[in-house]
Short mmCIF file of C-alpha atoms and ligand atoms in Angstrom, two decimals:
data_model
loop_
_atom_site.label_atom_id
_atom_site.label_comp_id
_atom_site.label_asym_id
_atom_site.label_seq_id
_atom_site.Cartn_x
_atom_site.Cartn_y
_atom_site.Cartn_z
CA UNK A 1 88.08 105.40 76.11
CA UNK A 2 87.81 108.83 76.68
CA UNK A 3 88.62 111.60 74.72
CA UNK A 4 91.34 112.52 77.45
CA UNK A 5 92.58 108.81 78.13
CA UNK A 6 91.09 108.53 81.64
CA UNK A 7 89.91 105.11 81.84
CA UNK A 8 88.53 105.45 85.52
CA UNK A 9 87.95 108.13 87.96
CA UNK A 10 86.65 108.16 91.50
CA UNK A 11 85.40 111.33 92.64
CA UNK A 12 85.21 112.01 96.75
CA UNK A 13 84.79 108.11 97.22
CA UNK A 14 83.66 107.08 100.57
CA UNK A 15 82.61 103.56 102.46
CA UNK A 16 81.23 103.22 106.07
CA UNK A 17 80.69 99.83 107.29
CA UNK A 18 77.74 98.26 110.00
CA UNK A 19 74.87 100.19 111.33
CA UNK A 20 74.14 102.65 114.38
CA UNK A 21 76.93 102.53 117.16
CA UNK A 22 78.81 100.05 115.08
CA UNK A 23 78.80 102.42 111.64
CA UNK A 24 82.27 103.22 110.44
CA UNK A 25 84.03 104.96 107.97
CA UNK A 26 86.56 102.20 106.50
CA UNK A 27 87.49 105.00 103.05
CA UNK A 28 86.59 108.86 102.66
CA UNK A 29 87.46 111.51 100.49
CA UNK A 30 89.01 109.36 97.79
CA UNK A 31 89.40 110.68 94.74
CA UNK A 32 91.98 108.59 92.23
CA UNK A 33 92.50 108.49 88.62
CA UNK A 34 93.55 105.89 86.37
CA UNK A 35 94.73 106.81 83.03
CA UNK A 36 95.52 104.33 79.98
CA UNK A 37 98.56 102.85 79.79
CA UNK A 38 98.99 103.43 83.74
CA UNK A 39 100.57 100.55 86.35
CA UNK A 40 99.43 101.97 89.14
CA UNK A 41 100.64 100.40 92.90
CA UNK A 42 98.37 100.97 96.00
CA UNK A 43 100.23 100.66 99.41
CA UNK A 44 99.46 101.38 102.94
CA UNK A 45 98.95 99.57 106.43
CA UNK A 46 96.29 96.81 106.84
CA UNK A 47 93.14 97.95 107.10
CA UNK A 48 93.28 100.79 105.11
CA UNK A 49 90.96 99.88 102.70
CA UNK A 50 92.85 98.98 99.60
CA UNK A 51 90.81 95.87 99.36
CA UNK A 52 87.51 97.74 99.95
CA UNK A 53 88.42 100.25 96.92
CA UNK A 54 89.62 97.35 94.65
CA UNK A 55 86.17 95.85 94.97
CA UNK A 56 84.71 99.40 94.28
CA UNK A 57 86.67 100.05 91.03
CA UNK A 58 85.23 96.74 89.76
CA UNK A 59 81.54 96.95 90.99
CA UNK A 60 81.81 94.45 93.40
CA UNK A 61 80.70 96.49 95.79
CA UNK A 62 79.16 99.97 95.60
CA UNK A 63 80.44 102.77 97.74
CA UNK A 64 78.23 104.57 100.64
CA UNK A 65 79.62 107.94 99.21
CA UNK A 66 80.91 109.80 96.12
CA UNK A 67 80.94 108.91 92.17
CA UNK A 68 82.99 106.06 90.06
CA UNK A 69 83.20 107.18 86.78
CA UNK A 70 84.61 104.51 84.46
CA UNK A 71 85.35 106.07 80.75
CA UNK A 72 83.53 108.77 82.22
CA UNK A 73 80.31 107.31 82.85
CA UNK A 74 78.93 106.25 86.03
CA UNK A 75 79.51 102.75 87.04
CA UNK A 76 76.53 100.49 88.20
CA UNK A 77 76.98 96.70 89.05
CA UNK A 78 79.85 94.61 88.31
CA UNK A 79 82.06 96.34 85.79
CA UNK A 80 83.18 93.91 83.07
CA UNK A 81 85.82 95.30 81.69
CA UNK A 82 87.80 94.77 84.91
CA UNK A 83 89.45 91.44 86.27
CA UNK A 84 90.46 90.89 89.82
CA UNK A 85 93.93 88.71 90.75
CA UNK A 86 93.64 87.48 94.46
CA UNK A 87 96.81 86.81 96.71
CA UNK A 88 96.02 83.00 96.19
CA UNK A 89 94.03 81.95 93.21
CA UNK A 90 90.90 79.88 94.10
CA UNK A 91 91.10 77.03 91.63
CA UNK A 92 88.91 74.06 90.91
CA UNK A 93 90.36 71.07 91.72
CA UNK A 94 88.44 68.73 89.40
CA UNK A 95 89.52 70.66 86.66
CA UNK A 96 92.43 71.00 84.03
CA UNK A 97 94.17 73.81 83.99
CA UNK A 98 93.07 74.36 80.40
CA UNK A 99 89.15 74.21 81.37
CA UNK A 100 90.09 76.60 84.66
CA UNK A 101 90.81 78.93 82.33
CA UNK A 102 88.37 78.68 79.55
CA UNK A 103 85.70 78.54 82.90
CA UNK A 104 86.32 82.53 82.88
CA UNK A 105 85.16 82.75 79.27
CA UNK A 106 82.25 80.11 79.51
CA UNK A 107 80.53 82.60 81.77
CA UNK A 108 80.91 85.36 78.79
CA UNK A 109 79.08 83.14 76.66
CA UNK A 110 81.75 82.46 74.30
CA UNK A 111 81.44 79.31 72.19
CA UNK A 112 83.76 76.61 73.15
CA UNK A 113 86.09 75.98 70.32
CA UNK A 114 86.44 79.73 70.83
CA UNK A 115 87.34 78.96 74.87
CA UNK A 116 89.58 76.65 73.87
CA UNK A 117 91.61 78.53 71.65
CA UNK A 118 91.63 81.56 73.73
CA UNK A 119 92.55 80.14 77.09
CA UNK A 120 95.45 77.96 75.03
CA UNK A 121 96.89 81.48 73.87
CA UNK A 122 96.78 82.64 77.82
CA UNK A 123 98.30 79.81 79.33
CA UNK A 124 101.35 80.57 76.28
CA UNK A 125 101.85 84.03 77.41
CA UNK A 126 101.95 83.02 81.10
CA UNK A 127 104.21 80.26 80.16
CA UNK A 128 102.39 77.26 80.94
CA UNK A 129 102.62 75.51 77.32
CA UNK A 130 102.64 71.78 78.31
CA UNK A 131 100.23 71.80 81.05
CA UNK A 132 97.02 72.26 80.03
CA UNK A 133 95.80 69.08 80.33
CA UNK A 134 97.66 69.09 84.14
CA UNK A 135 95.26 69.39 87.46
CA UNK A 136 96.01 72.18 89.67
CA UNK A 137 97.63 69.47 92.42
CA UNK A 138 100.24 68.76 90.04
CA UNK A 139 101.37 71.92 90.08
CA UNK A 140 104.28 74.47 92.39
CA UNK A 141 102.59 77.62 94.25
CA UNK A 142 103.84 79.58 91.04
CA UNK A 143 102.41 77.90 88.66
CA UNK A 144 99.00 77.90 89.85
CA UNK A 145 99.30 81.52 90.74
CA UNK A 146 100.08 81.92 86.79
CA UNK A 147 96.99 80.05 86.07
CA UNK A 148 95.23 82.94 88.01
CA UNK A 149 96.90 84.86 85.84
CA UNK A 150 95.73 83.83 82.63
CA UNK A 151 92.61 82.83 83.89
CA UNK A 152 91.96 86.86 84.55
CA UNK A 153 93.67 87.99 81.42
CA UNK A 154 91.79 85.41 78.72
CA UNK A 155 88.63 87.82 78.99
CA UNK A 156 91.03 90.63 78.10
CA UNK A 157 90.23 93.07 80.63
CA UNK A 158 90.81 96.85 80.38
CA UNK A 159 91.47 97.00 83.56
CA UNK A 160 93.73 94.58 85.31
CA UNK A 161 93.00 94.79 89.56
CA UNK A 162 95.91 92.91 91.59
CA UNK A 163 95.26 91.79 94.69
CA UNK A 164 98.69 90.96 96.63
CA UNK A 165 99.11 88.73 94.19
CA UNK A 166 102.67 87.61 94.52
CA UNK A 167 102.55 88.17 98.58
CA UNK A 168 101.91 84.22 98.62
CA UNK A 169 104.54 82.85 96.30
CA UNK A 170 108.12 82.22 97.57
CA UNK A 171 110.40 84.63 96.81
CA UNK A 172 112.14 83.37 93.52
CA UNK A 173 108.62 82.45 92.01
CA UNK A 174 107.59 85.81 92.86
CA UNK A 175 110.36 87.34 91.31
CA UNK A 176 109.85 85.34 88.43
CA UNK A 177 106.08 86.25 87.64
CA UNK A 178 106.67 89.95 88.85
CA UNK A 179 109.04 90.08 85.44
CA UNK A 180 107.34 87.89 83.19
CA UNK A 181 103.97 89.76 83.66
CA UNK A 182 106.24 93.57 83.57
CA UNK A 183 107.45 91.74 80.03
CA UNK A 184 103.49 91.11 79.03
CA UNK A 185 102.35 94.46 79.86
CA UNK A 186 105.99 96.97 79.01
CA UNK A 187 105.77 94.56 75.57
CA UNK A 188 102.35 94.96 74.59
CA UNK A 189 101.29 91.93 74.28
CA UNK A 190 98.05 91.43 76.54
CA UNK A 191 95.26 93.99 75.70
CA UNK A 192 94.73 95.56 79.12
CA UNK A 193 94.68 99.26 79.39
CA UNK A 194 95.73 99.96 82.90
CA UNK A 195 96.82 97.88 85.79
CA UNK A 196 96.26 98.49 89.44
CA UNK A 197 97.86 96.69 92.13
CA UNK A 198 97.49 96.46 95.76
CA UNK A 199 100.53 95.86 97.61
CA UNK A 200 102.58 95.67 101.30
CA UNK A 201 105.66 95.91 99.27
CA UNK A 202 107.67 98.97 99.09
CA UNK A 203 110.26 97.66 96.71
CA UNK A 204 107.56 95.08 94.47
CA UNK A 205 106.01 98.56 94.23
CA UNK A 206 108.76 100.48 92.92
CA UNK A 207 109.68 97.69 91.02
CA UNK A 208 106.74 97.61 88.79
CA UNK A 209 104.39 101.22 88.88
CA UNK A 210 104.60 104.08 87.01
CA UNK A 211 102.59 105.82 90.65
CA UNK A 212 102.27 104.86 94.00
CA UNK A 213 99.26 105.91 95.61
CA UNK A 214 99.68 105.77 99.33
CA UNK A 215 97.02 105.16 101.76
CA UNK A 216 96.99 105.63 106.00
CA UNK A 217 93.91 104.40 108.25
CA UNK A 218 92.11 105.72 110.75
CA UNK A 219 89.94 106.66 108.18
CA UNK A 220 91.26 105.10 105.00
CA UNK A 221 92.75 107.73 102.73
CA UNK A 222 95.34 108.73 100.24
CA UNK A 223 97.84 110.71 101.89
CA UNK A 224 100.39 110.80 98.54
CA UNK A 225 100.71 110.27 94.79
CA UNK A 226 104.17 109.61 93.65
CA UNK A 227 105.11 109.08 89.90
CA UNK A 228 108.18 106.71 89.64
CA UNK A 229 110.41 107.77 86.98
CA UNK A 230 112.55 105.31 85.74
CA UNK A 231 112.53 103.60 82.67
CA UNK A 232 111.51 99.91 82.05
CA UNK A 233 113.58 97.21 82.59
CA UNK A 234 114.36 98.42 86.52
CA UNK A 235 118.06 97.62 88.17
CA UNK A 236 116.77 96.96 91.92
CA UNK A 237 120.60 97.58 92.69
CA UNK A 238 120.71 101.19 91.21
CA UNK A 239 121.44 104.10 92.79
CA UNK A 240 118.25 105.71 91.37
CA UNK A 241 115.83 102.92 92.34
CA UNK A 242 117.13 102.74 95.96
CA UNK A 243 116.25 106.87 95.56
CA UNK A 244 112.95 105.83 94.97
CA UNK A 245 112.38 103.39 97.50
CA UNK A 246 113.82 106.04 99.97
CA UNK A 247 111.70 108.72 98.78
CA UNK A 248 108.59 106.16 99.49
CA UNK A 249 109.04 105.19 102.59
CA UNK A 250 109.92 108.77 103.86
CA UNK A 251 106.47 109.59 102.72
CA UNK A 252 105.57 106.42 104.53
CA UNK A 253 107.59 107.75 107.52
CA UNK A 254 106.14 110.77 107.36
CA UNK A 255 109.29 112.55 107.42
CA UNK A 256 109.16 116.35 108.38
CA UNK A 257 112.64 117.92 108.74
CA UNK A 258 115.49 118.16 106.35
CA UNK A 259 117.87 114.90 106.13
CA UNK A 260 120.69 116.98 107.14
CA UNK A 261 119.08 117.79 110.24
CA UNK A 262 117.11 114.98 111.26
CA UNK A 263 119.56 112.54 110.90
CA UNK A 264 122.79 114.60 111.67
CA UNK A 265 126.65 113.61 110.10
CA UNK A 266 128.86 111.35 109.72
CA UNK A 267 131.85 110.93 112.20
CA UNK A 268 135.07 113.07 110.64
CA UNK A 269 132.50 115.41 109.07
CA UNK A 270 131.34 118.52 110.26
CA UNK A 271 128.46 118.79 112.29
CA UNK A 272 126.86 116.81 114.75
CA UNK A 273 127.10 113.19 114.48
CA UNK A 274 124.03 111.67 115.95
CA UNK A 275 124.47 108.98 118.72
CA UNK A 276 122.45 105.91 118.32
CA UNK A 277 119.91 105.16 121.12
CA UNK A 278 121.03 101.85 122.09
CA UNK A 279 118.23 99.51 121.64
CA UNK A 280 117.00 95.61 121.12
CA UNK A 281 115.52 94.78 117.87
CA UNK A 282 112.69 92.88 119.62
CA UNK A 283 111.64 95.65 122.44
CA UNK A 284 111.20 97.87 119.18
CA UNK A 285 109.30 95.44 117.43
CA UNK A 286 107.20 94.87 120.57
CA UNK A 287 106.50 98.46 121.11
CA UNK A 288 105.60 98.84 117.71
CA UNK A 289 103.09 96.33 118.12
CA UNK A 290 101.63 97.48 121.29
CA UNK A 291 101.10 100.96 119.23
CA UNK A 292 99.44 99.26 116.45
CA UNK A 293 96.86 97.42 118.87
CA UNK A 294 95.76 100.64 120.17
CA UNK A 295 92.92 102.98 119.16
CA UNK A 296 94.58 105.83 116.98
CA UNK A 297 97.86 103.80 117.28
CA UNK A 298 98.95 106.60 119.72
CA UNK A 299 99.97 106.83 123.21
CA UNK A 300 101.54 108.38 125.89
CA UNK A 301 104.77 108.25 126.48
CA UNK A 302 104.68 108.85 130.01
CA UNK A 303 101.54 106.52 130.29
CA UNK A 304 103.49 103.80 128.45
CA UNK A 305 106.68 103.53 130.87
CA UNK A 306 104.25 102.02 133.44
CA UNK A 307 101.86 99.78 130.73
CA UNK A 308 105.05 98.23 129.33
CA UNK A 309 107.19 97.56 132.70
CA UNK A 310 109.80 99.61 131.35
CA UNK A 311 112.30 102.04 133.19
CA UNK A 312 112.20 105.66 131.86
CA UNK A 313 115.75 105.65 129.92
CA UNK A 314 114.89 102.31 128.10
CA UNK A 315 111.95 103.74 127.20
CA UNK A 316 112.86 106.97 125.59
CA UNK A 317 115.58 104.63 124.02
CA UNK A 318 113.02 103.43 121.84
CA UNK A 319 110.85 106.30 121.61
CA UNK A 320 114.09 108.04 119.87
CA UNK A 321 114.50 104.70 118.07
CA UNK A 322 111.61 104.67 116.40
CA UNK A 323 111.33 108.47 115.39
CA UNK A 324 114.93 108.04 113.92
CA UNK A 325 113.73 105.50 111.80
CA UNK A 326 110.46 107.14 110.98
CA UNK A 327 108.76 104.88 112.42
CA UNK A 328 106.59 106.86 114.75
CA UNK A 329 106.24 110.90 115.31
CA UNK A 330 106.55 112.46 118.87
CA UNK A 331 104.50 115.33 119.50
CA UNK A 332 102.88 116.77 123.14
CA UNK A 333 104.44 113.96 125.42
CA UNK A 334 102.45 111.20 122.82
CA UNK A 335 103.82 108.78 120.28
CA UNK A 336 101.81 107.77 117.02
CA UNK A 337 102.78 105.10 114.54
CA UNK A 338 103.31 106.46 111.21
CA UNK A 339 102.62 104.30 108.07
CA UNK A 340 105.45 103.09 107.88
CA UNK A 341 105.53 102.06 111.95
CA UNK A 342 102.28 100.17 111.18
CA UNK A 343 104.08 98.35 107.93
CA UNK A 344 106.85 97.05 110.13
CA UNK A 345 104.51 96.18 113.07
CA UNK A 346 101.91 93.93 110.46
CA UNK A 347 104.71 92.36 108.42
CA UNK A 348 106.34 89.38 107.72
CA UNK A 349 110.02 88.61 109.37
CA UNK A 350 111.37 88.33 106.46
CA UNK A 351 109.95 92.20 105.52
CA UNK A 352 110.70 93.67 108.70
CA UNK A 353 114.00 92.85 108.06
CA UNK A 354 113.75 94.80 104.43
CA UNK A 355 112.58 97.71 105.64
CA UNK A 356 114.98 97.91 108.72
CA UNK A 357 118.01 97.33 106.40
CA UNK A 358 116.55 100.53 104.38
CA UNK A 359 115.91 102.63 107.06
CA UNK A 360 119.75 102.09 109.26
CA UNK A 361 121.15 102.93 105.64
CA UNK A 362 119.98 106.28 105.34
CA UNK A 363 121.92 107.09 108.82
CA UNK A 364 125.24 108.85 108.45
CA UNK A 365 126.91 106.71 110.78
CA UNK A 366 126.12 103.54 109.24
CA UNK A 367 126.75 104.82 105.70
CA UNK A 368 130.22 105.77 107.11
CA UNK A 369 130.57 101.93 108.52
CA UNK A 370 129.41 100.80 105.11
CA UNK A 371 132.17 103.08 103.20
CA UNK A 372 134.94 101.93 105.75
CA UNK A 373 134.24 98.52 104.88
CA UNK A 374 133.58 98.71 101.20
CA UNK A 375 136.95 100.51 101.15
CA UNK A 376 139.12 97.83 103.48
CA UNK A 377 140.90 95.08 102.49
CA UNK A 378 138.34 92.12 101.42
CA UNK A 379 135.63 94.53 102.96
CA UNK A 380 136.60 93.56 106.37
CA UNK A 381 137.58 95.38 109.07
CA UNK A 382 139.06 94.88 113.20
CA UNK A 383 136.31 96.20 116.08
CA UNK A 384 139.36 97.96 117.49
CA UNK A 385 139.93 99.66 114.16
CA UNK A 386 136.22 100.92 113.96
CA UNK A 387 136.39 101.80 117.75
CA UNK A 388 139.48 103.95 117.64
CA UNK A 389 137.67 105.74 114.81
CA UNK A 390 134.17 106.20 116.25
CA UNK A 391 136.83 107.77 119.46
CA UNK A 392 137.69 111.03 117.45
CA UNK A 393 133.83 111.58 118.18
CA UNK A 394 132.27 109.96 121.42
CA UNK A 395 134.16 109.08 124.41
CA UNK A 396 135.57 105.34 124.60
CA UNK A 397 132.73 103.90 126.19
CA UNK A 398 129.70 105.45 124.29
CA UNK A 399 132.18 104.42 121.18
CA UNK A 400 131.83 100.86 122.28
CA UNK A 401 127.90 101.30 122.95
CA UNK A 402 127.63 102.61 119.11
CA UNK A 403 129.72 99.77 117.78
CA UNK A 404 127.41 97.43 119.63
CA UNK A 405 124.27 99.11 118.43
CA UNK A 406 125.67 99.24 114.41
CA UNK A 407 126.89 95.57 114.92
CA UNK A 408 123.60 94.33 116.27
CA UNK A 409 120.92 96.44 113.93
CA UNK A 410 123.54 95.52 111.09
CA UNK A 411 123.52 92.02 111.95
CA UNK A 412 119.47 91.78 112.48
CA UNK A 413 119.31 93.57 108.53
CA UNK A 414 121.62 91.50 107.22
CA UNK A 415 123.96 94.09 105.65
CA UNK A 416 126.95 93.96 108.29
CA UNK A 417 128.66 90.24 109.80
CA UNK A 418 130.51 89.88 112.96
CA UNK A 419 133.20 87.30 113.62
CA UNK A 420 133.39 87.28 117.18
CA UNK A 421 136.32 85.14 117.57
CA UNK A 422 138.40 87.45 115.50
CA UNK A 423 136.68 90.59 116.61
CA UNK A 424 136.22 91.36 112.86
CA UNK A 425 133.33 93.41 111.15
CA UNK A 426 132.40 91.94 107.69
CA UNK A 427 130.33 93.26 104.96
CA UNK A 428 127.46 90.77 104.51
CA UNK A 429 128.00 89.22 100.93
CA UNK A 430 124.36 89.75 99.56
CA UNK A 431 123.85 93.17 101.01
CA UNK A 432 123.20 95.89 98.11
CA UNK A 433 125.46 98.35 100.17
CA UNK A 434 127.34 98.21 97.30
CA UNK A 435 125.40 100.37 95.34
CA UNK A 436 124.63 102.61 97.51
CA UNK A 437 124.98 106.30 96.78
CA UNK A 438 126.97 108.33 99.88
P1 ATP B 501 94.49 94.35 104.38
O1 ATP B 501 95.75 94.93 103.83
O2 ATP B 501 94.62 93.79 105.76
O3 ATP B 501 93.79 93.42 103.42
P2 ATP B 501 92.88 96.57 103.51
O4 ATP B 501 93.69 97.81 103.44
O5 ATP B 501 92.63 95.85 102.24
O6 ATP B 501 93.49 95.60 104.58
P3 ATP B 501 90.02 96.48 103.88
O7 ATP B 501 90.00 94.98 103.87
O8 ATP B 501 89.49 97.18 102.69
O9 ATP B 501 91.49 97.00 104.19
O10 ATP B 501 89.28 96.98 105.19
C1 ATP B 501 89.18 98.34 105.61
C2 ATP B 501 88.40 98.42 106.91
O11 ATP B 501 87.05 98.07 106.67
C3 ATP B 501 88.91 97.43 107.97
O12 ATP B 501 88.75 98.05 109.22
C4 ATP B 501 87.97 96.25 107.82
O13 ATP B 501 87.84 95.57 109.05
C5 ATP B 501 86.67 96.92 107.43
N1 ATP B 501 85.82 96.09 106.55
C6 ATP B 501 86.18 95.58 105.34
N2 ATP B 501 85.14 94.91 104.79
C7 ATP B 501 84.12 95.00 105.67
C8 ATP B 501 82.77 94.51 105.69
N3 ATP B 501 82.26 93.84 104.66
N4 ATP B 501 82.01 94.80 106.78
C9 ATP B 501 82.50 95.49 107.82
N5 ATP B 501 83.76 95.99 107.86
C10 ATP B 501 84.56 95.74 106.81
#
């Protein structure tokens, strides 16, 4: 270790890719440090070259460009003091799981008793007492993900690379690892020095780093370095995790003006309250994807009216849509994805839905919705009820366009219901609204 506790440095890393027309730059201008004792998350859109710089760090790979320093010497080859975790673990099927983890320590020349001994301690800490002697068919997604686990961490790396490695797993087993290896590494009890994980996860970020390192494309490069502040075990429901999460993706967003001003107030309150463009879930989506297939993920607007068939008002619709949300910027008639308009466009349903539900709550008028509800009488509430309301601010039929819009982009994020026969707005049961501050 050094004298200073930097464990690795990179110093004005860069990568190109192919030859002559074809040469690229995938990562430039990196320069990171990882310091013991650091859990340090990676995010940013596909292709950004989080993968490339993971197989940097451990001297998989050596970069076109720049210096990696690793306890403050320069690194050559394969580092082994580092361990990488893939997104799914490639095991081999004709063996135990006891001999696919003491495979990892056969390669360090390590006597076999001595394998045996130290891969039964792993599979303990990972929990997998009882099924050593198991084949890796016999066991869930989770389990053999674990197995990865202790396969990496029986050669006690310093440093401790994480390759999506829960982005595979269904979501309880995933939830159940990310905490069981937080427990291993807050406790103490697995000698690695610092951790760094790549991830598409905003919240599995927060969740478990002490900084985020964000990364755009187009070249790959770090565009911030956030330290997360709060304290080990983390309440996902807290007020001051969900100001975390918002504070990431407005970097992601890209986020320019003042709250106040960008997104306006709520209705009753002084101040404008800002009118919600109404718009269709899926033509967002789909314009967010036709962004992300172009060069530069840019267009222009006035271009894109014709190349998407769409009329001029539905198209500045979602042009104001997507700038509300921080999903895109507007500048000189052309709209560019930001980060976080790329996230959205490359992920799963189930993650576009995530980060939707986090964006609509930072909007005064949904927060007021939200309140209303929290407040009414078993958090439900009559359309007419919210209409009349929303009437002391727009005129009755833009009131009815916003209640459709909130109602809709509520229903698609899974934080507001709608009984239709009833005409009654409900709070969805599972949504964290609840804990959100105003
Ligand atoms: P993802 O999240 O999709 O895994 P990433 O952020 O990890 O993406 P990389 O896989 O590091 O990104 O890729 C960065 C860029 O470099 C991409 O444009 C990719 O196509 C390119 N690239 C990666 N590896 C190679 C290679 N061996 N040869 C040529 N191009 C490559």
């Amino acid at each position: 270790m050094s004298e200073n506790g930097t464990l690795l440095q990179l110093k004005q890393v860069a990568q190109q890719y192919g030859s002559g027309e074809r040469r690229f730059t995938a990562v430039e201008n990196i320069n990171l440090t990882l310091a013991e004792g650091e859990f340090v998350a990676l995010l940013g859109p596909s292709g950004c070259g989080k993968s490339t710089l993971l197989r940097i760090i451990t001297g998989l790979q050596e970069a076109t460009g720049g210096e990696v320093l690793y306890k403050e010497r320069p690194l050559r080859g394969v580092n082994p003091q580092s361990t990488i975790v893939f997104q799914t673990f490639a095991l081999f099927p004709w063996l135990t799981v006891l001999e696919n983890v003491a495979v990892a320590l056969k390669a360090k020349g390590i006597p076999l008793d001595l394998r045996t001994t130290r891969a039964i301690d792993a599979l303990d800490r990972v929990g997998l007492d009882g099924f050593e002697n198991a084949y890796p068919r016999e066991l869930s997604g989770g389990m053999r993900q674990k197995v990865g686990f202790a396969r990496a961490m029986v050669t006690e790396p310093e440093l401790l690379c994480l390759d999506e490695p829960f982005s595979a797993l269904d979501v309880l087993s995933a939830e159940a690892l990310r905490g069981e290896l937080l427990e291993l590494w807050t406790g103490g009890q697995i000698p690695t020095k610092a951790i760094l994980m790549v991830s598409h996860n905003i919240e599995e970020a927060v969740f478990m780093a002490d900084r985020i390192v964000v990364m755009d494309k187009n070249p790959g490069r770090i565009v911030a370095d956030l330290t997360i502040p709060l304290p080990h075990p983390r309440q996902r429901k807290s007020a001051e995790f969900q100001g975390v999460v918002d504070q990431v993706y407005a970097t992601l967003a890209g986020q320019t003006q003042p709250e106040h001003l960008e997104l306006g107030t709520a209705p009753g309150e002084p101040g404008r309250t800002r009118r919600l463009p109404q718009v269709a879930i899926t033509d967002l989506a789909a314009l967010l994807e036709y962004l992300d297939d172009l060069t530069g993920n840019r267009a222009d607007i006035y271009r894109l009216a014709e190349e998407l068939g769409l009329g001029s008002d539905p198209l500045l619709n979602l042009v104001e849509t997507a700038e509300l949300l921080g999903f895109a910027t507007i500048a000189k008639g052309d709209i560019t994805l930001t980060s976080l308009g790329e996230t959205f466009a490359e992920a799963s349903i189930l993650a576009r839905k995530e980060i939707f539900a986090t964006r609509i709550r930072r909007l005064p008028i949904i927060k007021w919705l939200l309140s209303m509800l929290r407040a009414a009488n078993r958090q439900q509430l009559a359309w007419d009820v919210v209409q009349t309301a929303l009437e002391l601010e727009f005129p009755p039929q833009e009131a009815e366009r916003q209640m459709d819009t909130m109602v809709n982009w509520g229903r698609y994020a899974e934080i507001l219901a709608y009984d239709d026969d009833n005409a009654t707005l409900y709070l969805e049961s599972n949504s964290t609204t609840d804990v959100q501050p105003l």
